[in-house]
Coordinates of C-alpha atoms (C1' of nucleotides) in Angstrom, one line a residue:
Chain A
X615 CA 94.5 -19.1 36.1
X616 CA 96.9 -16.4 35.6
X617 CA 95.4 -13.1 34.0
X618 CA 96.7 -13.0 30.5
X619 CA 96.1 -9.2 29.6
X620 CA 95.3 -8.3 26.5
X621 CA 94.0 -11.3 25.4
X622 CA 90.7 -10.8 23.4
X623 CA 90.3 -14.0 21.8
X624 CA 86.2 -14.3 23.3
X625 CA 82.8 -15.4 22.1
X626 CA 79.7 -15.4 23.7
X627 CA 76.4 -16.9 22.4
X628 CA 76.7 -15.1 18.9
X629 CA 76.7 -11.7 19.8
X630 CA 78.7 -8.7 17.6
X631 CA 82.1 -8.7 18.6
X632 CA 83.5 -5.0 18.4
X633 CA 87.0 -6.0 19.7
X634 CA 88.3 -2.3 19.3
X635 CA 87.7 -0.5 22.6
X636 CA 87.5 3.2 21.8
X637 CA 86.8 5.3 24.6
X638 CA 87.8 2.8 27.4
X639 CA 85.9 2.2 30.8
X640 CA 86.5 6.0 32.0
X641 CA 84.1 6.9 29.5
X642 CA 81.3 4.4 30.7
X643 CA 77.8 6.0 30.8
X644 CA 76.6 3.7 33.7
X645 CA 79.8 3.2 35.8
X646 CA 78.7 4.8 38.6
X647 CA 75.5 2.4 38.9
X648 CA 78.1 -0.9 38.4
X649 CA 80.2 -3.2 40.3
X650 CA 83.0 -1.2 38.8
X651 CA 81.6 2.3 40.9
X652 CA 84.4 1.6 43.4
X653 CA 87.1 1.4 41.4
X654 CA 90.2 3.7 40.5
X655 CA 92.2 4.2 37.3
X656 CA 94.1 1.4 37.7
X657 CA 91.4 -0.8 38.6
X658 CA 89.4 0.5 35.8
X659 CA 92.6 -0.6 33.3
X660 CA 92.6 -3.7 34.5
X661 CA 89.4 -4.2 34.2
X662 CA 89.4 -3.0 30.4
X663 CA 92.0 -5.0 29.7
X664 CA 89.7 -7.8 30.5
X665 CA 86.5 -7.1 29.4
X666 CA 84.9 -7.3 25.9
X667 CA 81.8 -5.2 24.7
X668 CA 78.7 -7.2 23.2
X669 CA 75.9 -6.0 21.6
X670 CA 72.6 -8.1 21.7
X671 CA 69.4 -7.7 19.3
X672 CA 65.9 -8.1 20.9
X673 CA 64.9 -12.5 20.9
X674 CA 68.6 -13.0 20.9
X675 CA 69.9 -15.5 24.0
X676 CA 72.9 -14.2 25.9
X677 CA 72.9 -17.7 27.5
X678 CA 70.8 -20.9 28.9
X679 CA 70.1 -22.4 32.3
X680 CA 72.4 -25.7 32.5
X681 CA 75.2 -24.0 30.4
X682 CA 78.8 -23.9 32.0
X683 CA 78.8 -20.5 33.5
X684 CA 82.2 -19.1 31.7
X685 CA 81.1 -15.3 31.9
X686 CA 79.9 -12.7 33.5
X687 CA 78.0 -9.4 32.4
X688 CA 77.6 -5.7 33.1
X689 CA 74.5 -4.5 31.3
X690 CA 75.7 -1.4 29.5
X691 CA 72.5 -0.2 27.7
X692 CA 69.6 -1.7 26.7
X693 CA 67.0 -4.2 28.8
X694 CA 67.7 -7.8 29.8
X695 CA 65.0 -10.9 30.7
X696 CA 66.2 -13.9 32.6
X697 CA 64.3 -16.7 33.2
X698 CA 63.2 -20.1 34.4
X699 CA 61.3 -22.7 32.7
X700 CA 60.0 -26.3 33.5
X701 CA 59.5 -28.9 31.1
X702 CA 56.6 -28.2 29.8
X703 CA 57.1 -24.7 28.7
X704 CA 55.7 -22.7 31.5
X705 CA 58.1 -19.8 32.1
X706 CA 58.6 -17.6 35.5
X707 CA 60.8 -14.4 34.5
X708 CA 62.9 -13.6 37.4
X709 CA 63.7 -10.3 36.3
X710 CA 64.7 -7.6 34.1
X711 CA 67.9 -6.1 34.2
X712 CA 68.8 -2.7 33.0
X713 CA 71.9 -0.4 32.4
X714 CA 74.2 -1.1 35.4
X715 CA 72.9 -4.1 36.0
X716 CA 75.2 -6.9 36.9
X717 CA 74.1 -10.5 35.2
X718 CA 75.6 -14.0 36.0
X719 CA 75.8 -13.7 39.8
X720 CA 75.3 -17.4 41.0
X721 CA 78.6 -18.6 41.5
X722 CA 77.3 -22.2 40.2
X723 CA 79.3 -24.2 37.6
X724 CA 76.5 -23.8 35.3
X725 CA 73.8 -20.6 34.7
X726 CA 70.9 -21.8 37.2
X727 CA 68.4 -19.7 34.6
X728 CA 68.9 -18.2 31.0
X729 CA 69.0 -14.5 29.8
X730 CA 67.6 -12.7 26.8
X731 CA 67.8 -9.5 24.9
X732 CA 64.4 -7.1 24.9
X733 CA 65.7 -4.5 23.4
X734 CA 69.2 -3.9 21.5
X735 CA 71.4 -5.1 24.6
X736 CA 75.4 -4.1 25.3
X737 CA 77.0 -5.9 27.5
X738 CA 80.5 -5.9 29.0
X739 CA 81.5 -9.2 29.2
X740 CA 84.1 -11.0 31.9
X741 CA 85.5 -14.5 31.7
X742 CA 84.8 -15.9 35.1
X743 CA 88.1 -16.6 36.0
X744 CA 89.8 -13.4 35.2
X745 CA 86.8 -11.3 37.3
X746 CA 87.9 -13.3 40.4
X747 CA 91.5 -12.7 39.9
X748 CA 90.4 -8.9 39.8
X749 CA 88.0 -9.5 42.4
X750 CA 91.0 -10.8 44.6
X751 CA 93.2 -7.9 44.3
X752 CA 90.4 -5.5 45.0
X753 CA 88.5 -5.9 48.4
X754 CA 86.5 -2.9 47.2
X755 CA 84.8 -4.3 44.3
X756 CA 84.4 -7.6 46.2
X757 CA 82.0 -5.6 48.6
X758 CA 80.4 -3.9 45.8
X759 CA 79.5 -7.1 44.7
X760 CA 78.3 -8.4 47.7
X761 CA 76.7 -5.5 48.6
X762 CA 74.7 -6.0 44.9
X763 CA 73.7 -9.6 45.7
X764 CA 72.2 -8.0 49.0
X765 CA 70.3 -6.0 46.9
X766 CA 69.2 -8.2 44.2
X767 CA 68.0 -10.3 47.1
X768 CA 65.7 -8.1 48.8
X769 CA 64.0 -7.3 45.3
X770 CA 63.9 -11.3 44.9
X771 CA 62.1 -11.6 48.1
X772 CA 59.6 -9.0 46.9
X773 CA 58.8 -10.4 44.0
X774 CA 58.1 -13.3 46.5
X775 CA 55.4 -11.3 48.1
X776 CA 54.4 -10.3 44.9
X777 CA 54.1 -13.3 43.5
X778 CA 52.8 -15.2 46.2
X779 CA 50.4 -13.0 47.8
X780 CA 49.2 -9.8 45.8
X781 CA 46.2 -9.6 43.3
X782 CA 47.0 -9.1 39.2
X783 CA 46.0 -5.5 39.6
X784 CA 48.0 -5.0 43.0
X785 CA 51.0 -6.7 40.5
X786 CA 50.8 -4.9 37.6
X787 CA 50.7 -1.6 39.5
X788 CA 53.7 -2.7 41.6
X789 CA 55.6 -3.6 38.4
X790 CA 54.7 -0.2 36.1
X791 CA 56.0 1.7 39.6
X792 CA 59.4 -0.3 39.8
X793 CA 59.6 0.2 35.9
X794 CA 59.4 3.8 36.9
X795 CA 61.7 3.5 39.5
X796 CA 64.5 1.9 37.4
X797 CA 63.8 4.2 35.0
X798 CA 64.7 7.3 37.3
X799 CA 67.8 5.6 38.4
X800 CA 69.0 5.2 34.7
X801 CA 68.4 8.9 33.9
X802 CA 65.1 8.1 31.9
X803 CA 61.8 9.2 31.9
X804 CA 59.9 8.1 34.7
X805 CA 56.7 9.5 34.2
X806 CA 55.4 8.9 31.3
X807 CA 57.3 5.5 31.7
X808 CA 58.5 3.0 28.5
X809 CA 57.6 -0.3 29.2
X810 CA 59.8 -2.0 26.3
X811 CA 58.5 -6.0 27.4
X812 CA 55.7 -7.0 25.2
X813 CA 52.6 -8.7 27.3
X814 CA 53.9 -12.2 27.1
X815 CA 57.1 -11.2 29.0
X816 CA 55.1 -9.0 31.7
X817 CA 53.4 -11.8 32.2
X818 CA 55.5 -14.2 33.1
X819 CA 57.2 -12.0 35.3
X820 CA 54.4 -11.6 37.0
X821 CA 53.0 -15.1 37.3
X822 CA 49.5 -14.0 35.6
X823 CA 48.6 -14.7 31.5
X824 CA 49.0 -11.5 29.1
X825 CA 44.9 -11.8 29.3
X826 CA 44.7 -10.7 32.3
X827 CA 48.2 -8.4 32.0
X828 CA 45.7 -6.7 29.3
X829 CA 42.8 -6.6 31.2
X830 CA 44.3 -4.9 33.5
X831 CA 45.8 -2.3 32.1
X832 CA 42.5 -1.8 30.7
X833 CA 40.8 -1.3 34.2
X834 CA 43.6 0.7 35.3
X835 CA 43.3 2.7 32.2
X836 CA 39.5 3.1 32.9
X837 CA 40.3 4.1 36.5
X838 CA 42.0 7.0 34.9
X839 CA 44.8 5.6 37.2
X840 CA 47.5 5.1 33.9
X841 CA 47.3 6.2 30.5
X842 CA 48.4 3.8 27.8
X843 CA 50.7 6.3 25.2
X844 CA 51.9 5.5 21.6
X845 CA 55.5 3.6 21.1
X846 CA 55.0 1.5 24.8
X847 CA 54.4 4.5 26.9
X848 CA 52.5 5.0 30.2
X849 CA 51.4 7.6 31.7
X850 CA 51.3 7.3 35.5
X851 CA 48.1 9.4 35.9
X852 CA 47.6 8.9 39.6
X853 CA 50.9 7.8 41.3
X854 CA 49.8 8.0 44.8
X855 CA 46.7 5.9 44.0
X856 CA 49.1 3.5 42.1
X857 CA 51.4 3.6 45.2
X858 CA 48.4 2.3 47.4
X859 CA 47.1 -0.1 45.1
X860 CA 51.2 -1.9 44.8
X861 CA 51.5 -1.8 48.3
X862 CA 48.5 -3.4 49.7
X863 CA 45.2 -4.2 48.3
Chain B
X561 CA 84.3 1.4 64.7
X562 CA 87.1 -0.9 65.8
X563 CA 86.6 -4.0 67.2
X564 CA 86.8 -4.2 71.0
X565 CA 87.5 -7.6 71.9
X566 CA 86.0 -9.0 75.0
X567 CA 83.1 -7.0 74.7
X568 CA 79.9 -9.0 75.6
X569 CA 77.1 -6.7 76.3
X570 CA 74.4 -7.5 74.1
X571 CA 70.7 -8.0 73.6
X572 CA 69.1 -9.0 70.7
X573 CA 64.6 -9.6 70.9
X574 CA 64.7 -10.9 74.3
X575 CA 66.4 -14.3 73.6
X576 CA 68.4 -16.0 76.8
X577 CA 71.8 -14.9 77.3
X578 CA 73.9 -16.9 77.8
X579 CA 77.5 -15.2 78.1
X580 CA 79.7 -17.7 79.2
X581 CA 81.0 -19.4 75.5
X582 CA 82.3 -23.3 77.3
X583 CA 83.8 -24.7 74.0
X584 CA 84.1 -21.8 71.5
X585 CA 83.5 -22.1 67.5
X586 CA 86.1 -25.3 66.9
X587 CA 83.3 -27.6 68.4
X588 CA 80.9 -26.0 66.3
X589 CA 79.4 -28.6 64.6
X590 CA 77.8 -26.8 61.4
X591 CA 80.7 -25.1 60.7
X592 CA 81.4 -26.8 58.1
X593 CA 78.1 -25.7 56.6
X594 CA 78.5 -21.9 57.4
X595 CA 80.7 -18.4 56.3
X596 CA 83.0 -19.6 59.3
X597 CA 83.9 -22.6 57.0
X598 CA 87.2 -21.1 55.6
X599 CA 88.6 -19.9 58.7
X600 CA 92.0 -21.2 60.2
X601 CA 92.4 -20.9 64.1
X602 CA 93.0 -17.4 64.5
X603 CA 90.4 -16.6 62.3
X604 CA 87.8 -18.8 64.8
X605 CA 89.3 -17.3 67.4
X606 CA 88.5 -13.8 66.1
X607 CA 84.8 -14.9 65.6
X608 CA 84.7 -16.2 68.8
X609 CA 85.6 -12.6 70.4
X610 CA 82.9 -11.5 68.6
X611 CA 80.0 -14.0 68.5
X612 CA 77.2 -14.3 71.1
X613 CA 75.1 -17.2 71.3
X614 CA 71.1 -17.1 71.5
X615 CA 68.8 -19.3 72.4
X616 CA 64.7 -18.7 70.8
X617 CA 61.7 -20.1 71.8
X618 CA 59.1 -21.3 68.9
X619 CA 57.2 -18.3 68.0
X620 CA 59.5 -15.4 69.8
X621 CA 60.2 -12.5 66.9
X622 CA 64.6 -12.8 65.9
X623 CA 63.8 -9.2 64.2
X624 CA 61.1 -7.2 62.5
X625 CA 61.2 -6.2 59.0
X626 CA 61.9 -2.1 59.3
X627 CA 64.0 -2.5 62.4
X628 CA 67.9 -1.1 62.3
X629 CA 70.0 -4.2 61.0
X630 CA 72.7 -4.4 64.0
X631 CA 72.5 -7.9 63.8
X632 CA 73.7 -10.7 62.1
X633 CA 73.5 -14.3 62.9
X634 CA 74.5 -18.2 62.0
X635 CA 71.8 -20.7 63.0
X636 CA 73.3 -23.2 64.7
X637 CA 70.2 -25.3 65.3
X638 CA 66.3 -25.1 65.0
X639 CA 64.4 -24.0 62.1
X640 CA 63.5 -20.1 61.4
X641 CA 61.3 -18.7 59.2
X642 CA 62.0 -14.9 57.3
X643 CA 58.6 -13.5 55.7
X644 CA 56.9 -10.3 54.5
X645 CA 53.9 -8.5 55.5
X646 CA 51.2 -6.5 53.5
X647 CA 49.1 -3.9 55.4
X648 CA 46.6 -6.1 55.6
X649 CA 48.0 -9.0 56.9
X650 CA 49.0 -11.1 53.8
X651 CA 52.2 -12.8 54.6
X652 CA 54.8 -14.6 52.1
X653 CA 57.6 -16.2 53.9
X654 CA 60.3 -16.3 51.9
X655 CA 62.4 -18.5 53.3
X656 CA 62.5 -21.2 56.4
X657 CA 66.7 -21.2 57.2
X658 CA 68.1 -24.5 59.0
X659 CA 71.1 -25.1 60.8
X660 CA 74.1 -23.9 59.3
X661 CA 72.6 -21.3 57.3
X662 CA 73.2 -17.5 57.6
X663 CA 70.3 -14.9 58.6
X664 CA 70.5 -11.1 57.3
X665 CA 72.9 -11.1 54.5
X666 CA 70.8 -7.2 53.4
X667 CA 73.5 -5.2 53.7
X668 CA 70.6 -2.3 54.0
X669 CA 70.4 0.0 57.0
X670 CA 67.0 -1.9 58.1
X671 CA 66.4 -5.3 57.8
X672 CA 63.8 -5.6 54.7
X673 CA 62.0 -8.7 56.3
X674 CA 61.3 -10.2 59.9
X675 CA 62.7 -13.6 61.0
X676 CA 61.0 -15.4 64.1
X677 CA 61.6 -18.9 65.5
X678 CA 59.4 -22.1 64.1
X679 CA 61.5 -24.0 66.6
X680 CA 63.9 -23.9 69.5
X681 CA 66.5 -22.2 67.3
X682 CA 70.1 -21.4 68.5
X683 CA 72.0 -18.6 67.1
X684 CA 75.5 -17.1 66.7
X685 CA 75.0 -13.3 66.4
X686 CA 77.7 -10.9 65.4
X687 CA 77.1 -7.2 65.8
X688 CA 76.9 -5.8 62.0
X689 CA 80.4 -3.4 62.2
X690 CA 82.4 -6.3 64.4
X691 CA 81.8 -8.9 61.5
X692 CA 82.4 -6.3 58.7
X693 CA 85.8 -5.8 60.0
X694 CA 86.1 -9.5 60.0
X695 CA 85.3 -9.7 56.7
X696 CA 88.2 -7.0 55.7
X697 CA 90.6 -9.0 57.2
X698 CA 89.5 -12.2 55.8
X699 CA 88.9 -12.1 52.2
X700 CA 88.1 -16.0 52.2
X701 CA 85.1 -15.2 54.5
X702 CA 84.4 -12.6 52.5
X703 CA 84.8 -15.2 49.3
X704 CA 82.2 -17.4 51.2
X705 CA 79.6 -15.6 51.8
X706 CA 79.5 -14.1 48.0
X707 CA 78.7 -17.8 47.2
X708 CA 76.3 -17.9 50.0
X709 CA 74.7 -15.1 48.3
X710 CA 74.7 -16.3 45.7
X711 CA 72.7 -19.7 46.7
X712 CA 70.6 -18.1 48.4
X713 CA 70.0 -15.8 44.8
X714 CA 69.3 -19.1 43.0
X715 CA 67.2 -20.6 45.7
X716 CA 65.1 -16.9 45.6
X717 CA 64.7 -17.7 41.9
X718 CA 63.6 -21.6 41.8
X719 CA 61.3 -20.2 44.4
X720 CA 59.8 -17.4 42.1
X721 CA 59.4 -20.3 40.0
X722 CA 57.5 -21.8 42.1
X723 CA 55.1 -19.1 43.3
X724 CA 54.6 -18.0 39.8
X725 CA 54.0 -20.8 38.0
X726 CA 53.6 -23.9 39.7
X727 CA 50.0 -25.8 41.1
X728 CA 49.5 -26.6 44.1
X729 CA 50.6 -30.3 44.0
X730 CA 53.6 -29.1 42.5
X731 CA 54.3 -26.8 45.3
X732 CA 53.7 -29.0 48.0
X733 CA 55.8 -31.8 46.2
X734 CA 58.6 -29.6 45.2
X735 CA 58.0 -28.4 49.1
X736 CA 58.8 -31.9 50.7
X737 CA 61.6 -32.4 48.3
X738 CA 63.6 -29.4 49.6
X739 CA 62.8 -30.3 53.1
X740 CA 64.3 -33.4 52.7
X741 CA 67.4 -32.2 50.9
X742 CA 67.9 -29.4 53.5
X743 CA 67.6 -32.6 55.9
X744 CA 69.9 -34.7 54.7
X745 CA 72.7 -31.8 54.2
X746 CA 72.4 -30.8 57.9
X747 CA 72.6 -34.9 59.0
X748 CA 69.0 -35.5 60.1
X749 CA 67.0 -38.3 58.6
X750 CA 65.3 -37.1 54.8
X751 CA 63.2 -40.1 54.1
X752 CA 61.0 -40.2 57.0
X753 CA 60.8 -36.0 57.3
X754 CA 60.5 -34.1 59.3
X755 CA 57.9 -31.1 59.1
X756 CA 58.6 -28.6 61.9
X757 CA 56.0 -26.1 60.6
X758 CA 52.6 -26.0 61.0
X759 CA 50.0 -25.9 57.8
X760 CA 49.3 -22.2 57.7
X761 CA 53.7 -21.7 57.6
X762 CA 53.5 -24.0 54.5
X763 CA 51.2 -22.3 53.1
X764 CA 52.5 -18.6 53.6
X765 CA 55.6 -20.0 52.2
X766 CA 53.7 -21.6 49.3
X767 CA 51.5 -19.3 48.4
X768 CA 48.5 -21.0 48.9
X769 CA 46.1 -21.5 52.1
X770 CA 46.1 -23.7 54.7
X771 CA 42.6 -25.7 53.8
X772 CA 44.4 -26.6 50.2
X773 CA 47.6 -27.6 51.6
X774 CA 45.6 -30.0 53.6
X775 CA 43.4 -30.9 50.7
X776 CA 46.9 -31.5 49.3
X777 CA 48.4 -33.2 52.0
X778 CA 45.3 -35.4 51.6
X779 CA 45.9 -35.8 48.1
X780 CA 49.1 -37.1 48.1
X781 CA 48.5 -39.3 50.6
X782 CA 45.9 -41.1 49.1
X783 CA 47.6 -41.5 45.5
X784 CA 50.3 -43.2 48.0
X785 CA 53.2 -40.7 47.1
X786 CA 53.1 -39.9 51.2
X787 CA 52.5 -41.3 54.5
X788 CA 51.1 -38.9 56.8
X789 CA 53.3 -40.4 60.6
X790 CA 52.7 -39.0 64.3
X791 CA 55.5 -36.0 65.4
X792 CA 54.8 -34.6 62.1
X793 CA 57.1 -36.8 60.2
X794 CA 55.9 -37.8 56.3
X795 CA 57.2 -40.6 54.4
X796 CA 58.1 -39.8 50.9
X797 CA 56.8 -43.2 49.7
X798 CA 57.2 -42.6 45.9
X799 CA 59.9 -40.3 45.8
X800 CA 60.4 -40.9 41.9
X801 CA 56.7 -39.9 41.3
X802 CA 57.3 -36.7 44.0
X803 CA 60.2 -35.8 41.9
X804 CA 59.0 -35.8 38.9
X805 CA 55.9 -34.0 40.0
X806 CA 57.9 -31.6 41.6
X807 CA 60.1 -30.5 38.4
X808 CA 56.8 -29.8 36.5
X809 CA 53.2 -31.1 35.9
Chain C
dC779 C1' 48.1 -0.7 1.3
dG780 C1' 48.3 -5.0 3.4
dC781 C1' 50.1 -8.3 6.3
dA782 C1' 51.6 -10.5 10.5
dA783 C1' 52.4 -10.3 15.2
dG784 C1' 50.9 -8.6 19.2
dA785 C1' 47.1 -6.6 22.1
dT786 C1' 42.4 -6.5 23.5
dT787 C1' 37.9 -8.2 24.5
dG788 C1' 34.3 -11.7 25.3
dA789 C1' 32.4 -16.1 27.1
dC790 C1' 33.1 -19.8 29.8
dG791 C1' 35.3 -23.0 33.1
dG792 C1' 38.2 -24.5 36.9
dA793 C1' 41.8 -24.4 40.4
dG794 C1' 42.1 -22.5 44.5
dT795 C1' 39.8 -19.4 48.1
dT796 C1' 36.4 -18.4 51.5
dC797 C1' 33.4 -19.5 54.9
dA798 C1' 31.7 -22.9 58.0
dA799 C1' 31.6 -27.2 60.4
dG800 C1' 33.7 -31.1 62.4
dC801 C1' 37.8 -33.8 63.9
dC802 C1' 41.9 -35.0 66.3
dG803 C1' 45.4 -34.9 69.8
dA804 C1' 48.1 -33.0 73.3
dG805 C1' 47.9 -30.7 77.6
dT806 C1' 45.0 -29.9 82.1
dG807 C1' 42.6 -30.3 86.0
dG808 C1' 39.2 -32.7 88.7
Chain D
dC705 C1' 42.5 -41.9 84.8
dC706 C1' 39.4 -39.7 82.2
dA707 C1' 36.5 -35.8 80.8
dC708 C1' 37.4 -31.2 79.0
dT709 C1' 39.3 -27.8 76.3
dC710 C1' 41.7 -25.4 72.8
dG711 C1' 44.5 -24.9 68.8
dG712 C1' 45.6 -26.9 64.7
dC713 C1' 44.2 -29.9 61.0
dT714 C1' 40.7 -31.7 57.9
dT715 C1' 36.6 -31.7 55.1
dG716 C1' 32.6 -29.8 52.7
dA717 C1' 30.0 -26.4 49.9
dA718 C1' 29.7 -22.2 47.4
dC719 C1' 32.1 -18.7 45.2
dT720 C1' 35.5 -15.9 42.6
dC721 C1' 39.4 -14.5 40.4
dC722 C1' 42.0 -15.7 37.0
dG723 C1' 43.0 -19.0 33.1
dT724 C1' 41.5 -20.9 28.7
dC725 C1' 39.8 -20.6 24.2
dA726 C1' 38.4 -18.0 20.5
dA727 C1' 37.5 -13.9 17.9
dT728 C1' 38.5 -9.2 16.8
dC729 C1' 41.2 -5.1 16.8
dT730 C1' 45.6 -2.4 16.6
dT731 C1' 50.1 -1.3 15.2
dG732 C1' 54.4 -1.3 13.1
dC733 C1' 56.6 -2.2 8.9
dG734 C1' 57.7 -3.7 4.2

DNA sequence: CGCAAGATTGACGGAGTTCAAGCCGAGTGG
DNA sequence: CCACTCGGCTTGAACTCCGTCAATCTTGCG
């Protein structure tokens, strides 16, 4: 159970494996957002020496629910779906992760959902065990972590609400204004807003079919309350009306 | 921010106080359910300094969603019940907690939902910096209730599942199934259930109203999956059949 | 330019909601 | 001891939002 540093031997799913580390994780774009904000230089070697880099092309499985759970993720760029599904096909997404987001949180023997590119996906990868050793020797990033699966709780409970209680227009506003949201966090636009998930994958994530998902873009698009832009853009025409539609009906 | 031993003065809600602690946390007896499972003697005795017990009627508010988060707490017995509210009254409980379980793991300045009492519930509450410092010095509590997040993260997400994609038999089958899981884990009977909440509960929680979790209820029954029994107990009669309804359609 | 995959739109149907009575059972008081 | 009451549960009838099925349109790309 012993850390063996340096070791690189790895492979996850089928995923590029650029074993050469260039810049090393003082040159990560996203650190400050990460499980690995609280950490010195030290901490920050360690934690290179044990992580790999992954890159992940849109439709490309990172891993499935029931697998053995052997790693852990950072989401570096790019935009991640996971996701439940019951026998016969029907899907719930649970969310989309973004840069910064930490993926694998479940502390099960085996992934209790799956995860899948969107877009062109890099990931920093951990083997279980040597992230715990880490995790042992630094309290900090212990409470980082705990203080992330606070967070990703909260947002789990209001998709709860979401999906249990609001309308598809009252959803689809509520998810173009946390698209936003994430967005602004991850330095990127968040007015006129990319939305890189194709219908299917909205949604599912929203519990609705992409019939209605497209109907009601259309309505809110007639409303003059979004505009739908070229290349997956929106335009968030009226935020505040937007704002009132996500929060209530 | 130290912890002063000793210190007793406390009110949380308006639950009955009562100060003198006769046995302490070694007779617990979920402890071997709860973040206090890990702890030697000195670490129960540390919790013990800081823990007050509260007794709550069915019905009284634990917390509201919004309010400051000085609390935490371990129910030690009853049933409670966390939801959301829209503005216009639309609630989703997202969660019913049972003995042993652990009420506002948030980690946000406010607590981002309410929590109220389905029945007589009895809590252990520890005030939010007392049990932080707790945590620092006990990295296997600390350990513990990363995994409890992380349950409770996987339990958010079959949920999801449920709300988003699920009909209404499944979500009343799937419903009974956990209750009788939960019952089982915390020693009370699972076949013959029992259901401490009341039809419109059930239905906040599944996402549905009260008249079609009756119609359900009904349903069930008369296929002879359940038996509908006084003190609102339900026999599971064809568990297999439940089960298998449950997981998907 | 032409194709294929995704997005939109339309027509129709159904699962679940809404509104409105009844029913049942536990607690209360005469 | 029993009628009364009140809240919660059940049942019925009509409606509606969203799902289903099917056709058309758009867009990105070779």
């Amino acid at each position: 159970m012993k850390a063996r540093t340096g070791q690189r031997e790895f492979s996850v799913a089928s995923g590029d494996n650029d074993a050469a580390i260039p810049p090393a994780c003082t040159l990560c774009g996203v650190r400050s957002l990460t499980v690995c904000a609280p950490l010195d230089n030290a901490g920050l070697t360690a934690v290179d020496e044990i992580a790999t880099r992954h890159t992940f092309e849109p439709g490309q499985t990172i891993f499935d629910e029931g697998e053995p759970s052997q790693h852990l993720f950072n989401v570096t760029d790019g935009t991640v779906k996971i996701y439940k599904l019951l026998a016969d096909g029907r899907r719930q997404i649970t969310g989309f992760l973004f840069s910064g987001d930490f993926l694998g949180l479940a502390s099960e023997a085996t992934y209790t959902y799956s995860a899948e590119a969107v877009t062109t996906t890099k990931l920093c990868c951990f083997r279980h065990g040597q992230l715990d050793e880490l995790l042992q020797r630094s309290p900090q990033m212990e409470r980082r972590l705990l203080a992330i699966a606070g967070h990703e709780l909260a947002e789990a409970q209001e998709q709860m609400l979401l999906l249990g209680r609001k309308t598809a227009k009252e959803r689809v506003a509520s998810f173009l204004l946390l698209l936003s949201r994430r967005a602004k966090q991850t330095g990127r636009s968040e007015d006129p807003v990319h939305v890189p998930m194709n219908r299917t994958d909205i949604a599912d994530y929203l519990g609705l079919t992409t019939e209605t998902v497209s109907r009601t873009f259309t309505k809110l698009k007639l409303e003059g309350l979004i505009r739908l832009l070229p290349k997956s853009m929106v335009a968030l025409a009226d935020r505040q009306q937007l704002s009132d539609i996500a929060e209530t009906s």
